[in-house]
């Protein structure tokens, strides 16, 4: 079977001169070929000898001398070198996700998913992985301040009590609380207690990633493992949904294929205006403007027989709609239609009608109780608050988290209204734009420093327990709210425990409490099967009139709404499709770029509803025509040394009537340009079948098409010693299933957190010197206007005939008797010969002393089981050797072999789709051995006879044979 033509960028597809220049350089802007006459052999040897000497000198960086002090009294249960693990919860959009936190001698160093939690199932998001870095951020709010002056808690209470005494006389008529989305039962109870004490007080909520529109169709849980047909209407349910981890796991179950006999998999349709993680995994993706989605939903409803007639659908979408409707009707009770929070209420109402009429409710979709204790329309709530502040009705405003000065809709002028409030308090983890305009800044504790609780989407509750004493003078949200109820305020532990003790006998509560802490989850509200019922009719929005383009506002795939702007791991993580780091770009389609004569990096001035914004553009394949996507979260004016002044601020154009999209945007090209730090062209390997894919039908006809694309040499066809790697011990290997990998980048961040991988900065990334040990390559096939997307994680292959090993002059790269390709750091002299000879381009070189300037708090995040590398050494993926060693020691102490799945590398442990497995291929019953026996298994560049221990399962799609790609 012939492989389709894959390309990673528009420049590669067009073979531009710039791309050809990149192609002939191993590292971008690195050393290219010598010009001029042929180089004589003697000159070559002299130059190489000098470079070797200089490389050795650069590798001899001396570590700073640091003294350590032993314990005077050894803490109970703390054994040096033996970590402790505690169950807790992280928050995504206010909803809880179960985690397990690793603590080394009293400091948290790694976050993993809780396998017992129904919404995480052992996986984590990139944000949960990066939360541990935020804990040790030296730019955190450290002390309580009044304006620019430091203050004490006692002085703050005196000033607050004066204001509360005045509010008590008027029943709290001038007291307002502003929070983000809250699911904490304890905090919700405190809010209720405050409103009971101050009846005139009001609780307002604002989250820039609000999910207001979802309530129009009801609150649901989805079981994608049972779905045969999935239709997503502008929904990124695999990535940005609060239940994304569970969705990804269930989605992968429905897509995983093992044998050709009787093989089945779900079929996935997606319609969206801008590429997303979810849409890129669709069998049929339709790039369509956001304002056309309601018409698509209405047409789909009409075709499945639930009304919606008369909707005007774009002509190019007719076949897509017809095919999706026919598939849904052919699989009653086994389909899921889901809409995203970016779509208006009418779409969610129509989707609810479609699911009800097809019998999906109670089969693949379940109604659930509302988790939020005080569900409100957040846009309306914020508007009401702003109006009251502007009229002078608010005398005391408490902003609990968030950053409304930065992210409130531009037309509300929250900043101007805030200045009319007599007393303004801001409780925050990081000082930000809102803190600057408040009278009192109260430093918040990190969730790893304080007690709390969170509810997940299914209603399950997790107790958030601290692993470390507060690093600074932080105050928990519970303690701050308790000040309004009683003084002296209770500790967060007392409040959380007291809330969960209500209605339970004291004798049995302690056992229940201990179990809840140990398991990390307690039973919440059960999902309810919903009968097919009527949904309130909502009129379709009118099609846009007039001139201009559609403007789209989307959460940044790394920084979300800007709350992670000061996180270096997430700033340096390449964006999923543009591969841009340290910046955001305005995304435009190839058609729009050609029409406006735009190139990547060109600055344009956007004008929308009289407001202007200058931003650089990036041409993105798969972007809907006549649409421009602006990612939120950048352009911060107060965000710490990492997040300050990066990118543009899209909130300047975002208004309350166009939170997610609007019409009438105009653009004007400017003379400025931006040189993005993008990894899109880095480590390009042209003309080889690195990525292999086929359809379900092709797999049934030719099961081993992936291995048959290239002829692989036999094992004895090698210059290596034939008995060199024969052993009777363990033989570690990895398999990556491309069919279930969704390209979420979680493995990259997990590897960085586990293996002490440094952040190098924008300038170094631009020079091709990023340090990630595992990268996600994104390929395209088909036309630039509507391509298929393909994601491929690429770690070290751990070759058994390793090209890197042959050329190392000091034997710093070696293969051990278990097949691990190791890097001996104290031998490496930095010649980089191994990197030049690696066909996979997975080796990373420390050009600078990246760890030398870390603050004392930043050093605490380092994993003590992994070496912190210095300048001048080569490094790469080790299969998490430290975890292998720990399992080996445990097995030897118990006098048993290492069990299958006892060792899980960081990349495999974090993966929500379980797309990565690791184990011993000498054990025929191990999961990795079974995966390697599947017909889809192939080795990347195995035709070079490198004999990689890491292999891949080719990706399968399940297209509708009656529908074009």
mmCIF file with all atom_site columns, C-alpha atoms in Angstrom, residues 521-683:
data_model
loop_
_atom_site.group_PDB
_atom_site.id
_atom_site.type_symbol
_atom_site.label_atom_id
_atom_site.label_alt_id
_atom_site.label_comp_id
_atom_site.label_asym_id
_atom_site.label_entity_id
_atom_site.label_seq_id
_atom_site.pdbx_PDB_ins_code
_atom_site.Cartn_x
_atom_site.Cartn_y
_atom_site.Cartn_z
_atom_site.occupancy
_atom_site.B_iso_or_equiv
_atom_site.pdbx_formal_charge
_atom_site.auth_seq_id
_atom_site.auth_comp_id
_atom_site.auth_asym_id
_atom_site.auth_atom_id
_atom_site.pdbx_PDB_model_num
ATOM 1   C CA . UNK A 1 521 ? -12.453 10.240 46.032 1.00 0.00 ? 521 UNK A CA 1
ATOM 2   C CA . UNK A 1 522 ? -15.818 9.922  47.721 1.00 0.00 ? 522 UNK A CA 1
ATOM 3   C CA . UNK A 1 523 ? -19.135 9.053  46.139 1.00 0.00 ? 523 UNK A CA 1
ATOM 4   C CA . UNK A 1 524 ? -20.923 11.976 44.567 1.00 0.00 ? 524 UNK A CA 1
ATOM 5   C CA . UNK A 1 525 ? -24.217 12.350 42.785 1.00 0.00 ? 525 UNK A CA 1
ATOM 6   C CA . UNK A 1 526 ? -25.122 9.427  40.581 1.00 0.00 ? 526 UNK A CA 1
ATOM 7   C CA . UNK A 1 527 ? -25.856 10.053 36.893 1.00 0.00 ? 527 UNK A CA 1
ATOM 8   C CA . UNK A 1 528 ? -29.523 9.801  36.027 1.00 0.00 ? 528 UNK A CA 1
ATOM 9   C CA . UNK A 1 529 ? -30.914 8.215  32.873 1.00 0.00 ? 529 UNK A CA 1
ATOM 10  C CA . UNK A 1 530 ? -32.939 10.895 31.165 1.00 0.00 ? 530 UNK A CA 1
ATOM 11  C CA . UNK A 1 531 ? -36.067 10.006 29.229 1.00 0.00 ? 531 UNK A CA 1
ATOM 12  C CA . UNK A 1 532 ? -36.498 11.551 25.830 1.00 0.00 ? 532 UNK A CA 1
ATOM 13  C CA . UNK A 1 533 ? -38.173 14.816 26.657 1.00 0.00 ? 533 UNK A CA 1
ATOM 14  C CA . UNK A 1 534 ? -38.880 18.132 25.020 1.00 0.00 ? 534 UNK A CA 1
ATOM 15  C CA . UNK A 1 535 ? -36.302 20.905 25.055 1.00 0.00 ? 535 UNK A CA 1
ATOM 16  C CA . UNK A 1 536 ? -37.299 24.555 25.019 1.00 0.00 ? 536 UNK A CA 1
ATOM 17  C CA . UNK A 1 537 ? -37.323 25.958 21.498 1.00 0.00 ? 537 UNK A CA 1
ATOM 18  C CA . UNK A 1 538 ? -34.683 28.605 20.847 1.00 0.00 ? 538 UNK A CA 1
ATOM 19  C CA . UNK A 1 539 ? -34.709 30.652 17.625 1.00 0.00 ? 539 UNK A CA 1
ATOM 20  C CA . UNK A 1 540 ? -31.775 30.314 15.272 1.00 0.00 ? 540 UNK A CA 1
ATOM 21  C CA . UNK A 1 541 ? -29.498 33.355 15.171 1.00 0.00 ? 541 UNK A CA 1
ATOM 22  C CA . UNK A 1 542 ? -29.700 35.434 12.034 1.00 0.00 ? 542 UNK A CA 1
ATOM 23  C CA . UNK A 1 543 ? -26.845 35.018 9.556  1.00 0.00 ? 543 UNK A CA 1
ATOM 24  C CA . UNK A 1 544 ? -24.295 37.861 9.760  1.00 0.00 ? 544 UNK A CA 1
ATOM 25  C CA . UNK A 1 545 ? -24.807 40.802 7.473  1.00 0.00 ? 545 UNK A CA 1
ATOM 26  C CA . UNK A 1 546 ? -22.377 43.315 6.099  1.00 0.00 ? 546 UNK A CA 1
ATOM 27  C CA . UNK A 1 547 ? -18.679 43.271 5.353  1.00 0.00 ? 547 UNK A CA 1
ATOM 28  C CA . UNK A 1 548 ? -15.795 41.856 7.329  1.00 0.00 ? 548 UNK A CA 1
ATOM 29  C CA . UNK A 1 549 ? -14.405 38.634 8.702  1.00 0.00 ? 549 UNK A CA 1
ATOM 30  C CA . UNK A 1 550 ? -15.422 36.379 11.568 1.00 0.00 ? 550 UNK A CA 1
ATOM 31  C CA . UNK A 1 551 ? -13.365 36.826 14.739 1.00 0.00 ? 551 UNK A CA 1
ATOM 32  C CA . UNK A 1 552 ? -12.898 33.798 17.006 1.00 0.00 ? 552 UNK A CA 1
ATOM 33  C CA . UNK A 1 553 ? -11.756 33.884 20.638 1.00 0.00 ? 553 UNK A CA 1
ATOM 34  C CA . UNK A 1 554 ? -10.361 30.634 21.981 1.00 0.00 ? 554 UNK A CA 1
ATOM 35  C CA . UNK A 1 555 ? -8.590  29.523 25.127 1.00 0.00 ? 555 UNK A CA 1
ATOM 36  C CA . UNK A 1 556 ? -4.889  29.171 24.525 1.00 0.00 ? 556 UNK A CA 1
ATOM 37  C CA . UNK A 1 557 ? -4.043  25.436 24.381 1.00 0.00 ? 557 UNK A CA 1
ATOM 38  C CA . UNK A 1 558 ? -1.174  26.015 26.830 1.00 0.00 ? 558 UNK A CA 1
ATOM 39  C CA . UNK A 1 559 ? -1.962  29.065 28.983 1.00 0.00 ? 559 UNK A CA 1
ATOM 40  C CA . UNK A 1 560 ? -5.782  28.733 28.979 1.00 0.00 ? 560 UNK A CA 1
ATOM 41  C CA . UNK A 1 561 ? -7.165  32.158 29.931 1.00 0.00 ? 561 UNK A CA 1
ATOM 42  C CA . UNK A 1 562 ? -3.776  33.504 31.068 1.00 0.00 ? 562 UNK A CA 1
ATOM 43  C CA . UNK A 1 563 ? -3.601  31.963 34.527 1.00 0.00 ? 563 UNK A CA 1
ATOM 44  C CA . UNK A 1 564 ? -0.515  29.948 33.481 1.00 0.00 ? 564 UNK A CA 1
ATOM 45  C CA . UNK A 1 565 ? 1.261   32.847 31.781 1.00 0.00 ? 565 UNK A CA 1
ATOM 46  C CA . UNK A 1 566 ? 4.180   32.743 34.236 1.00 0.00 ? 566 UNK A CA 1
ATOM 47  C CA . UNK A 1 567 ? 4.767   29.009 33.848 1.00 0.00 ? 567 UNK A CA 1
ATOM 48  C CA . UNK A 1 568 ? 7.932   28.385 31.839 1.00 0.00 ? 568 UNK A CA 1
ATOM 49  C CA . UNK A 1 569 ? 7.082   24.761 31.047 1.00 0.00 ? 569 UNK A CA 1
ATOM 50  C CA . UNK A 1 570 ? 3.846   25.770 29.352 1.00 0.00 ? 570 UNK A CA 1
ATOM 51  C CA . UNK A 1 571 ? 5.307   28.846 27.649 1.00 0.00 ? 571 UNK A CA 1
ATOM 52  C CA . UNK A 1 572 ? 7.975   26.694 26.006 1.00 0.00 ? 572 UNK A CA 1
ATOM 53  C CA . UNK A 1 573 ? 5.614   23.864 25.079 1.00 0.00 ? 573 UNK A CA 1
ATOM 54  C CA . UNK A 1 574 ? 4.966   24.078 21.322 1.00 0.00 ? 574 UNK A CA 1
ATOM 55  C CA . UNK A 1 575 ? 1.371   24.846 20.430 1.00 0.00 ? 575 UNK A CA 1
ATOM 56  C CA . UNK A 1 576 ? -0.309  21.758 18.966 1.00 0.00 ? 576 UNK A CA 1
ATOM 57  C CA . UNK A 1 577 ? -0.563  22.910 15.334 1.00 0.00 ? 577 UNK A CA 1
ATOM 58  C CA . UNK A 1 578 ? 1.553   26.022 14.756 1.00 0.00 ? 578 UNK A CA 1
ATOM 59  C CA . UNK A 1 579 ? 4.360   24.720 17.034 1.00 0.00 ? 579 UNK A CA 1
ATOM 60  C CA . UNK A 1 580 ? 4.882   28.310 18.211 1.00 0.00 ? 580 UNK A CA 1
ATOM 61  C CA . UNK A 1 581 ? 6.430   28.822 21.651 1.00 0.00 ? 581 UNK A CA 1
ATOM 62  C CA . UNK A 1 582 ? 6.534   31.890 23.908 1.00 0.00 ? 582 UNK A CA 1
ATOM 63  C CA . UNK A 1 583 ? 3.975   33.765 21.769 1.00 0.00 ? 583 UNK A CA 1
ATOM 64  C CA . UNK A 1 584 ? 0.467   33.698 20.398 1.00 0.00 ? 584 UNK A CA 1
ATOM 65  C CA . UNK A 1 585 ? -0.369  34.389 16.773 1.00 0.00 ? 585 UNK A CA 1
ATOM 66  C CA . UNK A 1 586 ? -3.554  35.361 14.982 1.00 0.00 ? 586 UNK A CA 1
ATOM 67  C CA . UNK A 1 587 ? -4.471  32.272 12.978 1.00 0.00 ? 587 UNK A CA 1
ATOM 68  C CA . UNK A 1 588 ? -5.694  32.718 9.404  1.00 0.00 ? 588 UNK A CA 1
ATOM 69  C CA . UNK A 1 589 ? -6.495  30.290 6.600  1.00 0.00 ? 589 UNK A CA 1
ATOM 70  C CA . UNK A 1 590 ? -4.299  29.794 3.519  1.00 0.00 ? 590 UNK A CA 1
ATOM 71  C CA . UNK A 1 591 ? -7.101  31.235 1.367  1.00 0.00 ? 591 UNK A CA 1
ATOM 72  C CA . UNK A 1 592 ? -7.328  34.421 3.440  1.00 0.00 ? 592 UNK A CA 1
ATOM 73  C CA . UNK A 1 593 ? -3.541  34.756 3.510  1.00 0.00 ? 593 UNK A CA 1
ATOM 74  C CA . UNK A 1 594 ? -3.312  34.536 -0.273 1.00 0.00 ? 594 UNK A CA 1
ATOM 75  C CA . UNK A 1 595 ? -6.096  37.060 -0.729 1.00 0.00 ? 595 UNK A CA 1
ATOM 76  C CA . UNK A 1 596 ? -4.517  39.568 1.676  1.00 0.00 ? 596 UNK A CA 1
ATOM 77  C CA . UNK A 1 597 ? -0.948  38.722 0.577  1.00 0.00 ? 597 UNK A CA 1
ATOM 78  C CA . UNK A 1 598 ? 0.112   37.774 4.070  1.00 0.00 ? 598 UNK A CA 1
ATOM 79  C CA . UNK A 1 599 ? 3.047   35.659 5.208  1.00 0.00 ? 599 UNK A CA 1
ATOM 80  C CA . UNK A 1 600 ? 3.852   34.073 8.553  1.00 0.00 ? 600 UNK A CA 1
ATOM 81  C CA . UNK A 1 601 ? 4.990   36.733 10.992 1.00 0.00 ? 601 UNK A CA 1
ATOM 82  C CA . UNK A 1 602 ? 3.384   39.699 9.233  1.00 0.00 ? 602 UNK A CA 1
ATOM 83  C CA . UNK A 1 603 ? 1.768   42.156 11.619 1.00 0.00 ? 603 UNK A CA 1
ATOM 84  C CA . UNK A 1 604 ? -1.777  43.292 10.914 1.00 0.00 ? 604 UNK A CA 1
ATOM 85  C CA . UNK A 1 605 ? -4.086  45.711 12.655 1.00 0.00 ? 605 UNK A CA 1
ATOM 86  C CA . UNK A 1 606 ? -7.453  44.243 13.589 1.00 0.00 ? 606 UNK A CA 1
ATOM 87  C CA . UNK A 1 607 ? -10.454 46.490 13.988 1.00 0.00 ? 607 UNK A CA 1
ATOM 88  C CA . UNK A 1 608 ? -13.593 45.166 15.673 1.00 0.00 ? 608 UNK A CA 1
ATOM 89  C CA . UNK A 1 609 ? -16.490 47.251 16.979 1.00 0.00 ? 609 UNK A CA 1
ATOM 90  C CA . UNK A 1 610 ? -14.300 50.334 16.983 1.00 0.00 ? 610 UNK A CA 1
ATOM 91  C CA . UNK A 1 611 ? -11.464 48.704 18.954 1.00 0.00 ? 611 UNK A CA 1
ATOM 92  C CA . UNK A 1 612 ? -8.037  48.065 17.477 1.00 0.00 ? 612 UNK A CA 1
ATOM 93  C CA . UNK A 1 613 ? -5.351  45.454 18.112 1.00 0.00 ? 613 UNK A CA 1
ATOM 94  C CA . UNK A 1 614 ? -1.998  44.803 16.429 1.00 0.00 ? 614 UNK A CA 1
ATOM 95  C CA . UNK A 1 615 ? -0.962  41.153 16.181 1.00 0.00 ? 615 UNK A CA 1
ATOM 96  C CA . UNK A 1 616 ? 1.263   38.918 14.036 1.00 0.00 ? 616 UNK A CA 1
ATOM 97  C CA . UNK A 1 617 ? -0.406  36.251 11.911 1.00 0.00 ? 617 UNK A CA 1
ATOM 98  C CA . UNK A 1 618 ? 0.238   32.579 11.328 1.00 0.00 ? 618 UNK A CA 1
ATOM 99  C CA . UNK A 1 619 ? -1.165  30.715 8.348  1.00 0.00 ? 619 UNK A CA 1
ATOM 100 C CA . UNK A 1 620 ? -2.785  27.558 9.674  1.00 0.00 ? 620 UNK A CA 1
ATOM 101 C CA . UNK A 1 621 ? -3.899  24.686 7.436  1.00 0.00 ? 621 UNK A CA 1
ATOM 102 C CA . UNK A 1 622 ? -7.447  23.621 8.236  1.00 0.00 ? 622 UNK A CA 1
ATOM 103 C CA . UNK A 1 623 ? -8.583  27.069 9.393  1.00 0.00 ? 623 UNK A CA 1
ATOM 104 C CA . UNK A 1 624 ? -12.024 27.994 8.067  1.00 0.00 ? 624 UNK A CA 1
ATOM 105 C CA . UNK A 1 625 ? -12.003 30.641 5.347  1.00 0.00 ? 625 UNK A CA 1
ATOM 106 C CA . UNK A 1 626 ? -12.759 34.243 6.315  1.00 0.00 ? 626 UNK A CA 1
ATOM 107 C CA . UNK A 1 627 ? -12.135 33.550 10.005 1.00 0.00 ? 627 UNK A CA 1
ATOM 108 C CA . UNK A 1 628 ? -9.382  34.769 12.322 1.00 0.00 ? 628 UNK A CA 1
ATOM 109 C CA . UNK A 1 629 ? -8.629  33.001 15.611 1.00 0.00 ? 629 UNK A CA 1
ATOM 110 C CA . UNK A 1 630 ? -7.216  34.969 18.532 1.00 0.00 ? 630 UNK A CA 1
ATOM 111 C CA . UNK A 1 631 ? -5.945  32.966 21.490 1.00 0.00 ? 631 UNK A CA 1
ATOM 112 C CA . UNK A 1 632 ? -6.520  34.372 24.952 1.00 0.00 ? 632 UNK A CA 1
ATOM 113 C CA . UNK A 1 633 ? -4.008  34.449 27.795 1.00 0.00 ? 633 UNK A CA 1
ATOM 114 C CA . UNK A 1 634 ? -1.108  36.498 26.412 1.00 0.00 ? 634 UNK A CA 1
ATOM 115 C CA . UNK A 1 635 ? -0.241  40.191 26.451 1.00 0.00 ? 635 UNK A CA 1
ATOM 116 C CA . UNK A 1 636 ? 0.029   40.255 30.250 1.00 0.00 ? 636 UNK A CA 1
ATOM 117 C CA . UNK A 1 637 ? 1.180   43.522 31.819 1.00 0.00 ? 637 UNK A CA 1
ATOM 118 C CA . UNK A 1 638 ? 1.650   42.060 35.317 1.00 0.00 ? 638 UNK A CA 1
ATOM 119 C CA . UNK A 1 639 ? 2.541   38.371 35.287 1.00 0.00 ? 639 UNK A CA 1
ATOM 120 C CA . UNK A 1 640 ? 6.039   37.809 36.632 1.00 0.00 ? 640 UNK A CA 1
ATOM 121 C CA . UNK A 1 641 ? 9.313   37.578 34.788 1.00 0.00 ? 641 UNK A CA 1
ATOM 122 C CA . UNK A 1 642 ? 8.232   34.676 32.554 1.00 0.00 ? 642 UNK A CA 1
ATOM 123 C CA . UNK A 1 643 ? 4.795   35.841 31.429 1.00 0.00 ? 643 UNK A CA 1
ATOM 124 C CA . UNK A 1 644 ? 5.330   39.600 31.223 1.00 0.00 ? 644 UNK A CA 1
ATOM 125 C CA . UNK A 1 645 ? 4.810   41.210 27.813 1.00 0.00 ? 645 UNK A CA 1
ATOM 126 C CA . UNK A 1 646 ? 4.552   38.016 25.776 1.00 0.00 ? 646 UNK A CA 1
ATOM 127 C CA . UNK A 1 647 ? 2.330   38.115 22.701 1.00 0.00 ? 647 UNK A CA 1
ATOM 128 C CA . UNK A 1 648 ? -0.789  40.232 22.228 1.00 0.00 ? 648 UNK A CA 1
ATOM 129 C CA . UNK A 1 649 ? -3.823  40.692 24.483 1.00 0.00 ? 649 UNK A CA 1
ATOM 130 C CA . UNK A 1 650 ? -6.894  39.367 22.665 1.00 0.00 ? 650 UNK A CA 1
ATOM 131 C CA . UNK A 1 651 ? -9.168  40.493 25.515 1.00 0.00 ? 651 UNK A CA 1
ATOM 132 C CA . UNK A 1 652 ? -8.906  44.051 24.145 1.00 0.00 ? 652 UNK A CA 1
ATOM 133 C CA . UNK A 1 653 ? -11.312 43.033 21.353 1.00 0.00 ? 653 UNK A CA 1
ATOM 134 C CA . UNK A 1 654 ? -13.502 40.597 23.307 1.00 0.00 ? 654 UNK A CA 1
ATOM 135 C CA . UNK A 1 655 ? -16.932 41.933 24.191 1.00 0.00 ? 655 UNK A CA 1
ATOM 136 C CA . UNK A 1 656 ? -19.829 40.571 26.214 1.00 0.00 ? 656 UNK A CA 1
ATOM 137 C CA . UNK A 1 657 ? -21.965 39.999 23.103 1.00 0.00 ? 657 UNK A CA 1
ATOM 138 C CA . UNK A 1 658 ? -19.152 38.176 21.281 1.00 0.00 ? 658 UNK A CA 1
ATOM 139 C CA . UNK A 1 659 ? -17.415 36.082 23.913 1.00 0.00 ? 659 UNK A CA 1
ATOM 140 C CA . UNK A 1 660 ? -16.458 33.341 21.468 1.00 0.00 ? 660 UNK A CA 1
ATOM 141 C CA . UNK A 1 661 ? -17.080 34.723 17.998 1.00 0.00 ? 661 UNK A CA 1
ATOM 142 C CA . UNK A 1 662 ? -18.403 37.769 16.210 1.00 0.00 ? 662 UNK A CA 1
ATOM 143 C CA . UNK A 1 663 ? -18.658 39.225 12.730 1.00 0.00 ? 663 UNK A CA 1
ATOM 144 C CA . UNK A 1 664 ? -17.364 42.419 11.159 1.00 0.00 ? 664 UNK A CA 1
ATOM 145 C CA . UNK A 1 665 ? -13.609 42.160 11.771 1.00 0.00 ? 665 UNK A CA 1
ATOM 146 C CA . UNK A 1 666 ? -11.387 44.082 9.370  1.00 0.00 ? 666 UNK A CA 1
ATOM 147 C CA . UNK A 1 667 ? -7.636  43.771 8.938  1.00 0.00 ? 667 UNK A CA 1
ATOM 148 C CA . UNK A 1 668 ? -4.915  46.066 7.652  1.00 0.00 ? 668 UNK A CA 1
ATOM 149 C CA . UNK A 1 669 ? -1.383  44.912 6.991  1.00 0.00 ? 669 UNK A CA 1
ATOM 150 C CA . UNK A 1 670 ? 1.410   46.735 8.829  1.00 0.00 ? 670 UNK A CA 1
ATOM 151 C CA . UNK A 1 671 ? 5.109   47.020 8.055  1.00 0.00 ? 671 UNK A CA 1
ATOM 152 C CA . UNK A 1 672 ? 6.221   45.197 11.229 1.00 0.00 ? 672 UNK A CA 1
ATOM 153 C CA . UNK A 1 673 ? 7.166   41.520 11.396 1.00 0.00 ? 673 UNK A CA 1
ATOM 154 C CA . UNK A 1 674 ? 7.523   38.961 14.182 1.00 0.00 ? 674 UNK A CA 1
ATOM 155 C CA . UNK A 1 675 ? 10.194  36.281 14.171 1.00 0.00 ? 675 UNK A CA 1
ATOM 156 C CA . UNK A 1 676 ? 8.388   33.444 15.921 1.00 0.00 ? 676 UNK A CA 1
ATOM 157 C CA . UNK A 1 677 ? 10.188  30.799 17.936 1.00 0.00 ? 677 UNK A CA 1
ATOM 158 C CA . UNK A 1 678 ? 8.534   27.783 16.328 1.00 0.00 ? 678 UNK A CA 1
ATOM 159 C CA . UNK A 1 679 ? 9.675   24.174 16.266 1.00 0.00 ? 679 UNK A CA 1
ATOM 160 C CA . UNK A 1 680 ? 7.648   23.374 13.158 1.00 0.00 ? 680 UNK A CA 1
ATOM 161 C CA . UNK A 1 681 ? 10.713  22.778 10.978 1.00 0.00 ? 681 UNK A CA 1
ATOM 162 C CA . UNK A 1 682 ? 13.012  21.430 13.673 1.00 0.00 ? 682 UNK A CA 1
ATOM 163 C CA . UNK A 1 683 ? 14.322  17.895 13.231 1.00 0.00 ? 683 UNK A CA 1
#
